[in-house]
């Protein structure tokens, strides 16, 4: 599943492909924003992305990489 995170004062968004469910990601983001913590997501390759909740502009949950064409690394 693909998660896009918009970060304040940044022209680019973070895109993370994760194996987590949409509900789990939504809960993680909601808890981090409520507690002014950090959002930590692990991608499909085992890398972690950590974003301070106070700097999140938006989170788009859904979509995915199914049906993409081209080379992926």
Tab-separated table of C-alpha atoms in Angstrom:
chain	number	residue	atom	x	y	z
A	1	UNK	CA	0.000	0.000	0.000
A	2	UNK	CA	1.221	3.484	-0.794
A	3	UNK	CA	1.282	6.287	1.784
A	4	UNK	CA	2.040	9.874	0.744
A	5	UNK	CA	3.044	12.349	3.439
A	6	UNK	CA	3.157	16.063	2.760
A	7	UNK	CA	5.674	17.867	4.945
A	8	UNK	CA	5.304	21.562	5.781
A	9	UNK	CA	7.756	23.890	3.999
A	10	UNK	CA	8.886	21.102	1.677
A	11	UNK	CA	8.088	21.118	-2.045
A	12	UNK	CA	8.166	17.302	-2.265
A	13	UNK	CA	6.070	14.684	-0.557
A	14	UNK	CA	7.343	11.480	1.018
A	15	UNK	CA	6.054	8.309	-0.635
A	16	UNK	CA	6.305	5.080	1.355
A	17	UNK	CA	5.232	1.636	0.128
A	18	UNK	CA	4.269	-0.320	3.222
A	19	UNK	CA	2.697	-3.665	4.058
A	20	UNK	CA	0.608	-2.103	6.862
A	21	UNK	CA	-3.173	-1.876	6.521
A	22	UNK	CA	-4.826	1.493	5.843
A	23	UNK	CA	-6.488	1.309	9.262
A	24	UNK	CA	-3.150	0.721	11.023
A	25	UNK	CA	-1.519	3.673	9.243
A	26	UNK	CA	-4.476	5.940	10.027
A	27	UNK	CA	-4.349	4.972	13.706
A	28	UNK	CA	-0.583	5.508	13.838
A	29	UNK	CA	-0.862	8.986	12.308
A	30	UNK	CA	-3.819	9.981	14.508
A	31	UNK	CA	-2.021	8.912	17.695
A	32	UNK	CA	1.175	10.729	16.698
A	33	UNK	CA	-0.667	13.954	15.880
A	34	UNK	CA	-2.704	13.836	19.092
A	35	UNK	CA	0.375	13.190	21.209
A	36	UNK	CA	2.656	15.542	19.236
A	37	UNK	CA	5.023	12.645	18.618
A	38	UNK	CA	6.537	11.174	15.483
A	39	UNK	CA	5.104	8.993	12.731
A	40	UNK	CA	7.301	5.979	12.025
A	41	UNK	CA	6.547	3.860	8.971
A	42	UNK	CA	8.508	0.844	7.745
A	43	UNK	CA	8.573	0.348	3.988
A	44	UNK	CA	8.450	-2.950	2.121
A	45	UNK	CA	12.273	-3.116	2.055
A	46	UNK	CA	12.589	-2.737	5.835
A	47	UNK	CA	13.665	0.921	5.853
A	48	UNK	CA	12.107	3.269	8.404
A	49	UNK	CA	10.749	6.744	7.687
A	50	UNK	CA	10.302	9.006	10.713
A	51	UNK	CA	8.401	12.300	10.445
A	52	UNK	CA	7.637	14.698	13.319
A	53	UNK	CA	3.845	14.892	13.597
A	54	UNK	CA	3.991	18.679	14.018
A	55	UNK	CA	5.470	19.017	10.503
A	56	UNK	CA	2.875	16.899	8.686
A	57	UNK	CA	0.749	18.871	6.233
A	58	UNK	CA	-1.325	15.917	4.978
A	59	UNK	CA	-1.330	12.127	4.690
A	60	UNK	CA	-2.798	10.280	1.709
A	61	UNK	CA	-3.436	6.621	2.435
A	62	UNK	CA	-4.276	4.125	-0.274
A	63	UNK	CA	-3.509	3.264	-3.806
A	64	UNK	CA	-0.490	1.138	-4.292
A	65	UNK	CA	2.027	-0.081	-6.770
A	66	UNK	CA	-0.200	-2.682	-8.418
A	67	UNK	CA	-0.171	-2.246	-12.174
A	68	UNK	CA	2.819	0.057	-12.417
A	69	UNK	CA	4.884	-0.186	-15.565
A	70	UNK	CA	8.634	0.213	-15.759
A	71	UNK	CA	11.667	-0.522	-13.655
A	72	UNK	CA	11.496	-0.548	-9.846
A	73	UNK	CA	14.353	-0.938	-7.446
